[in-house]
């Protein structure tokens, strides 16, 4: 089966996802032996990565458990979603809050998936005690289980060679070398992790990039950016990278929620190598390429 790239729906919806630009960015992934992605979130780049052997990690345990379930038990993932979704249709909104309470006690990865699919704007949001606190999206019932099963099975195929790890990005990158290609999509500088409450420290991150340069690993980094008139520019030190460009990654979720004028978000893309072609910066003009799914 051939799937046009632009209709591969996300399996895990994630705020800050690189879904719109993944087909474009992947053109710059060179032919290394291993692909590493240490901030995996919703994993939008994974189906496009062109390097089968891969390591992907994140600091959120239930997210990593969910990725592993999608990889090894896709049928069960689909069934678990269907069970909860059917109950929601027959018994009403209370089911969402039951699942949420249960998730906050157990951090069950199937509850997590169901919540991400039925909460307001799909925003994964936690309070200071680390409890999921977003509400149910009243007018949207969540994706139909039959359609969702197809999406889960496709993704399971695309991630079959990926090793998922739950750890800090520095641990994932510890053994990176000249045979590796690293794709980096970190949180904004200064943001605190929802679980460990550890801050994402830019200076430590820059050191890690320098270390990757010194061992000869190739990397692409999407970072900071601009939303409307607001700038998030952390000015990556010039000596760390070789090339920089901007790419439109979508619209700001915050201005969308607040129903003010929707701001376009541009993200900076840094390379530690010279890409052979310029990035096409308007994703809507891309010619649809295809992914082969057998
Ligand atoms: C911008 S999101 C990645 C989005 C992803 N590229 C996508 O397309 O969906 C950043 C991710 O980094 C993770 N993260 C934050 N701090 C981390 C750390 N110290 N080590 C590993 N992962 C971390 C977050 O949990 C989040 O999933």
Short mmCIF file of C-alpha atoms and ligand atoms in Angstrom, two decimals:
data_model
loop_
_atom_site.label_atom_id
_atom_site.label_comp_id
_atom_site.label_asym_id
_atom_site.label_seq_id
_atom_site.Cartn_x
_atom_site.Cartn_y
_atom_site.Cartn_z
CA UNK A 1 0.00 0.00 0.00
CA UNK A 2 1.25 3.51 -0.75
CA UNK A 3 0.37 6.31 1.64
CA UNK A 4 0.71 9.93 0.52
CA UNK A 5 2.88 11.53 3.17
CA UNK A 6 0.47 14.36 3.81
CA UNK A 7 -2.32 12.02 4.90
CA UNK A 8 -0.40 10.09 7.51
CA UNK A 9 -2.38 11.08 10.60
CA UNK A 10 -0.54 11.36 13.92
CA UNK A 11 -0.92 8.40 16.24
CA UNK A 12 0.06 10.41 19.33
CA UNK A 13 -1.04 14.04 19.13
CA UNK A 14 1.55 16.32 20.68
CA UNK A 15 1.72 20.05 21.13
CA UNK A 16 4.79 21.44 19.37
CA UNK A 17 4.65 18.54 16.93
CA UNK A 18 6.73 18.77 13.75
CA UNK A 19 4.06 16.98 11.73
CA UNK A 20 3.66 19.68 9.07
CA UNK A 21 7.34 20.04 8.36
CA UNK A 22 8.52 16.45 8.86
CA UNK A 23 8.36 15.51 5.14
CA UNK A 24 10.45 18.57 4.32
CA UNK A 25 12.99 18.23 7.11
CA UNK A 26 13.60 14.57 6.40
CA UNK A 27 15.07 15.44 2.98
CA UNK A 28 18.12 16.62 4.87
CA UNK A 29 18.69 13.47 6.86
CA UNK A 30 21.82 12.06 5.34
CA UNK A 31 22.58 8.42 4.93
CA UNK A 32 24.07 7.57 8.31
CA UNK A 33 23.95 4.16 9.97
CA UNK A 34 21.69 5.11 12.88
CA UNK A 35 19.00 7.72 13.51
CA UNK A 36 18.69 9.16 17.04
CA UNK A 37 15.84 11.33 18.31
CA UNK A 38 16.17 12.14 22.03
CA UNK A 39 13.07 14.37 22.41
CA UNK A 40 10.49 12.14 20.76
CA UNK A 41 7.10 13.59 21.88
CA UNK A 42 4.62 12.71 19.11
CA UNK A 43 7.44 11.37 16.93
CA UNK A 44 6.38 13.07 13.68
CA UNK A 45 9.74 12.51 12.01
CA UNK A 46 9.89 8.76 12.61
CA UNK A 47 7.98 7.53 9.53
CA UNK A 48 10.08 9.78 7.28
CA UNK A 49 13.51 9.13 8.70
CA UNK A 50 14.90 6.90 5.87
CA UNK A 51 17.40 5.28 8.25
CA UNK A 52 15.78 2.08 9.56
CA UNK A 53 17.91 1.57 12.68
CA UNK A 54 16.79 4.15 15.23
CA UNK A 55 16.80 5.12 18.89
CA UNK A 56 14.07 7.42 20.21
CA UNK A 57 13.62 8.63 23.76
CA UNK A 58 11.75 10.98 26.02
CA UNK A 59 11.65 11.84 29.69
CA UNK A 60 7.92 11.08 30.09
CA UNK A 61 7.56 7.42 31.15
CA UNK A 62 3.97 6.77 30.01
CA UNK A 63 4.74 8.28 26.63
CA UNK A 64 7.63 5.90 26.11
CA UNK A 65 5.55 2.94 27.34
CA UNK A 66 2.85 3.92 24.84
CA UNK A 67 5.35 4.03 21.97
CA UNK A 68 6.53 0.55 22.92
CA UNK A 69 2.94 -0.73 23.00
CA UNK A 70 2.23 0.77 19.56
CA UNK A 71 5.36 -0.92 18.26
CA UNK A 72 4.80 -4.39 19.75
CA UNK A 73 1.06 -4.66 20.57
CA UNK A 74 -0.80 -2.45 18.08
CA UNK A 75 -3.95 -4.60 18.17
CA UNK A 76 -4.15 -4.26 21.94
CA UNK A 77 -3.62 -0.49 21.74
CA UNK A 78 -6.56 -0.27 19.32
CA UNK A 79 -8.74 -2.50 21.55
CA UNK A 80 -7.91 -0.53 24.69
CA UNK A 81 -8.88 2.70 22.95
CA UNK A 82 -12.09 1.16 21.60
CA UNK A 83 -13.16 -0.11 25.05
CA UNK A 84 -12.85 3.33 26.60
CA UNK A 85 -14.36 5.09 23.58
CA UNK A 86 -17.39 2.75 23.52
CA UNK A 87 -17.98 3.38 27.22
CA UNK A 88 -17.77 7.12 26.63
CA UNK A 89 -20.43 6.90 23.90
CA UNK A 90 -22.80 4.78 26.00
CA UNK A 91 -22.24 6.21 29.51
CA UNK A 92 -21.34 9.84 28.80
CA UNK A 93 -18.72 12.34 29.92
CA UNK A 94 -18.24 10.84 33.37
CA UNK A 95 -16.17 8.12 31.68
CA UNK A 96 -13.54 10.68 30.64
CA UNK A 97 -13.15 11.78 34.28
CA UNK A 98 -13.03 8.18 35.53
CA UNK A 99 -10.23 7.44 33.09
CA UNK A 100 -8.46 10.65 34.11
CA UNK A 101 -8.64 9.72 37.84
CA UNK A 102 -7.39 6.26 37.08
CA UNK A 103 -4.55 7.65 34.95
CA UNK A 104 -3.48 9.99 37.74
CA UNK A 105 -3.17 7.01 40.09
CA UNK A 106 -1.52 4.50 37.77
CA UNK A 107 -0.08 6.43 34.77
CA UNK A 108 -1.46 3.70 32.55
CA UNK A 109 -0.35 4.30 28.96
CA UNK A 110 -3.69 3.27 27.40
CA UNK A 111 -5.54 5.74 29.64
CA UNK A 112 -2.98 8.33 28.54
CA UNK A 113 -3.71 7.69 24.87
CA UNK A 114 -7.47 7.92 25.41
CA UNK A 115 -7.10 11.22 27.30
CA UNK A 116 -4.93 12.78 24.60
CA UNK A 117 -7.62 11.90 22.06
CA UNK A 118 -10.61 13.23 23.99
CA UNK A 119 -9.34 16.22 26.00
CA UNK A 120 -9.71 19.88 25.03
CA UNK A 121 -7.58 20.59 21.97
CA UNK A 122 -5.58 17.43 22.64
CA UNK A 123 -3.39 19.41 25.06
CA UNK A 124 -1.48 17.29 27.51
CA UNK A 125 -1.46 19.46 30.60
CA UNK A 126 -0.45 18.70 34.18
CA UNK A 127 -0.85 20.56 37.46
CA UNK A 128 1.97 21.08 39.95
CA UNK A 129 1.34 17.67 41.49
CA UNK A 130 1.96 16.04 38.11
CA UNK A 131 -1.74 15.23 37.61
CA UNK A 132 -3.33 15.43 34.18
CA UNK A 133 -5.90 18.22 34.53
CA UNK A 134 -7.24 19.05 31.09
CA UNK A 135 -11.01 18.61 30.65
CA UNK A 136 -13.00 16.68 28.14
CA UNK A 137 -13.57 18.21 24.70
CA UNK A 138 -17.39 18.25 24.84
CA UNK A 139 -18.16 18.69 21.15
CA UNK A 140 -15.64 16.22 19.83
CA UNK A 141 -16.15 12.57 20.61
CA UNK A 142 -12.56 11.47 19.86
CA UNK A 143 -11.48 9.62 16.75
CA UNK A 144 -13.59 6.66 15.68
CA UNK A 145 -11.89 3.41 16.84
CA UNK A 146 -12.02 1.81 13.39
CA UNK A 147 -10.15 4.72 11.74
CA UNK A 148 -7.78 4.90 14.68
CA UNK A 149 -6.90 1.22 14.41
CA UNK A 150 -5.72 1.75 10.83
CA UNK A 151 -3.52 4.64 11.96
CA UNK A 152 -2.07 2.59 14.83
CA UNK A 153 -1.24 -0.33 12.53
CA UNK A 154 0.51 1.92 10.00
CA UNK A 155 2.63 3.53 12.69
CA UNK A 156 3.46 0.18 14.21
CA UNK A 157 4.95 -0.77 10.87
CA UNK A 158 6.95 2.43 10.53
CA UNK A 159 8.47 2.15 14.02
CA UNK A 160 9.27 -1.55 14.00
CA UNK A 161 13.04 -0.89 13.96
CA UNK A 162 12.98 1.85 16.57
CA UNK A 163 14.31 1.25 20.07
CA UNK A 164 12.41 3.44 22.54
CA UNK A 165 14.04 4.54 25.79
CA UNK A 166 12.84 6.48 28.78
CA UNK A 167 15.67 8.80 29.79
CA UNK A 168 17.20 12.24 29.71
CA UNK A 169 18.46 13.33 26.27
CA UNK A 170 22.08 13.33 27.46
CA UNK A 171 21.87 9.63 28.31
CA UNK A 172 20.49 8.85 24.84
CA UNK A 173 23.27 10.82 23.18
CA UNK A 174 26.07 9.41 25.33
CA UNK A 175 27.24 6.86 22.75
CA UNK A 176 26.51 8.92 19.60
CA UNK A 177 29.34 8.87 17.04
CA UNK A 178 30.21 9.73 13.44
CA UNK A 179 27.85 7.09 12.08
CA UNK A 180 24.81 8.71 13.67
CA UNK A 181 22.27 11.25 12.52
CA UNK A 182 20.56 13.11 15.38
CA UNK A 183 17.31 15.01 15.08
CA UNK A 184 16.75 17.41 17.99
CA UNK A 185 13.43 19.05 18.84
CA UNK A 186 13.89 20.13 22.48
CA UNK A 187 11.47 22.08 24.68
CA UNK A 188 11.91 25.83 24.78
CA UNK A 189 14.82 26.93 26.92
CA UNK A 190 14.01 27.55 30.56
CA UNK A 191 10.91 25.33 30.58
CA UNK A 192 10.57 22.84 33.41
CA UNK A 193 9.92 19.18 32.81
CA UNK A 194 6.44 18.18 33.95
CA UNK A 195 7.62 15.19 35.94
CA UNK A 196 11.09 15.58 37.25
CA UNK A 197 10.62 19.37 37.52
CA UNK A 198 14.15 19.68 36.23
CA UNK A 199 14.75 22.67 34.05
CA UNK A 200 15.87 22.31 30.46
CA UNK A 201 19.16 24.20 30.79
CA UNK A 202 20.34 25.76 27.55
CA UNK A 203 24.02 25.86 28.52
CA UNK A 204 23.98 22.10 29.14
CA UNK A 205 22.25 21.58 25.82
CA UNK A 206 24.84 23.68 23.98
CA UNK A 207 27.62 21.60 25.59
CA UNK A 208 25.91 18.48 24.30
CA UNK A 209 25.78 19.92 20.77
CA UNK A 210 29.48 20.73 20.97
CA UNK A 211 30.19 17.20 22.10
CA UNK A 212 28.19 15.83 19.13
CA UNK A 213 30.26 18.04 16.84
CA UNK A 214 33.46 16.74 18.37
CA UNK A 215 32.53 13.07 17.83
CA UNK A 216 31.44 13.77 14.23
CA UNK A 217 27.70 13.00 14.60
CA UNK A 218 25.49 14.94 12.18
CA UNK A 219 22.50 16.82 13.57
CA UNK A 220 19.53 19.00 12.71
CA UNK A 221 17.99 21.11 15.46
CA UNK A 222 14.61 22.86 15.42
CA UNK A 223 14.64 25.59 17.98
CA UNK A 224 13.08 28.78 19.35
CA UNK A 225 11.27 30.61 16.53
CA UNK A 226 8.82 33.45 16.06
CA UNK A 227 5.03 33.59 16.61
CA UNK A 228 3.50 36.77 15.22
CA UNK A 229 5.35 39.61 16.90
CA UNK A 230 6.68 37.46 19.76
CA UNK A 231 10.19 36.20 19.33
CA UNK A 232 11.63 33.16 21.02
CA UNK A 233 15.17 33.52 19.94
CA UNK A 234 17.84 32.02 22.11
CA UNK A 235 20.63 32.71 19.63
CA UNK A 236 22.42 29.44 19.37
CA UNK A 237 26.13 30.32 19.64
CA UNK A 238 27.50 30.74 16.10
CA UNK A 239 30.46 28.41 16.56
CA UNK A 240 28.15 25.43 17.26
CA UNK A 241 26.35 25.22 13.89
CA UNK A 242 27.16 25.61 10.20
CA UNK A 243 23.82 26.58 8.66
CA UNK A 244 20.55 28.16 9.82
CA UNK A 245 17.20 28.72 8.15
CA UNK A 246 13.56 29.41 9.13
CA UNK A 247 10.55 27.23 8.43
CA UNK A 248 6.83 27.80 9.00
CA UNK A 249 5.68 25.17 11.47
CA UNK A 250 2.00 26.13 11.85
CA UNK A 251 -0.06 28.49 13.92
CA UNK A 252 0.32 29.35 17.58
CA UNK A 253 -1.92 27.06 19.71
CA UNK A 254 -2.16 29.77 22.37
CA UNK A 255 -3.54 32.50 20.13
CA UNK A 256 -5.87 29.87 18.67
CA UNK A 257 -7.23 28.96 22.10
CA UNK A 258 -7.61 32.59 23.10
CA UNK A 259 -9.37 33.22 19.77
CA UNK A 260 -7.24 36.27 19.04
CA UNK A 261 -5.62 36.75 15.63
CA UNK A 262 -3.88 33.51 14.83
CA UNK A 263 -0.12 33.95 14.62
CA UNK A 264 2.03 32.03 12.18
CA UNK A 265 4.91 30.30 13.94
CA UNK A 266 8.31 30.17 12.30
CA UNK A 267 10.89 27.86 13.71
CA UNK A 268 14.61 28.13 13.28
CA UNK A 269 16.32 25.09 11.84
CA UNK A 270 20.04 24.65 12.52
CA UNK A 271 22.42 22.20 10.89
CA UNK A 272 25.95 21.21 11.91
CA UNK A 273 26.63 20.45 8.23
CA UNK A 274 25.99 22.27 4.99
CA UNK A 275 22.72 20.98 3.48
CA UNK A 276 22.91 20.43 -0.26
CA UNK A 277 19.65 22.33 -1.00
CA UNK A 278 17.77 25.20 0.64
CA UNK A 279 14.74 24.25 2.76
CA UNK A 280 11.41 25.01 1.12
CA UNK A 281 9.80 27.16 3.76
CA UNK A 282 6.11 27.05 2.85
CA UNK A 283 4.81 23.58 3.65
CA UNK A 284 1.54 24.08 1.76
CA UNK A 285 3.36 24.13 -1.54
CA UNK A 286 5.01 20.78 -1.14
CA UNK A 287 4.38 18.22 -3.76
CA UNK A 288 2.99 15.21 -1.95
CA UNK A 289 5.58 12.47 -1.72
CA UNK A 290 4.74 8.93 -0.75
CA UNK A 291 5.52 6.44 1.96
CA UNK A 292 5.50 2.77 1.12
CA UNK A 293 3.63 0.55 3.58
CA UNK A 294 3.67 -3.20 2.89
C1 LIG B 1 8.85 19.80 21.36
S1 LIG B 1 8.54 18.22 22.05
C2 LIG B 1 8.98 17.13 20.75
C3 LIG B 1 7.89 17.06 19.70
C4 LIG B 1 8.15 16.05 18.60
N1 LIG B 1 9.27 16.43 17.77
C5 LIG B 1 6.91 15.86 17.73
O1 LIG B 1 6.98 16.06 16.51
O2 LIG B 1 5.85 15.54 18.29
C6 LIG B 1 9.85 18.06 23.21
C7 LIG B 1 9.87 16.74 23.97
O3 LIG B 1 11.05 16.72 24.80
C8 LIG B 1 10.74 16.00 26.00
N2 LIG B 1 11.76 16.39 27.01
C9 LIG B 1 11.79 17.50 27.78
N3 LIG B 1 12.91 17.51 28.54
C10 LIG B 1 13.60 16.38 28.23
C11 LIG B 1 14.85 15.84 28.67
N4 LIG B 1 15.59 16.45 29.58
N5 LIG B 1 15.27 14.68 28.12
C12 LIG B 1 14.47 14.03 27.21
N6 LIG B 1 13.29 14.49 26.75
C13 LIG B 1 12.86 15.66 27.26
C14 LIG B 1 9.31 16.41 26.31
O4 LIG B 1 8.69 15.46 27.14
C15 LIG B 1 8.68 16.50 24.91
O5 LIG B 1 8.06 15.30 24.56
#
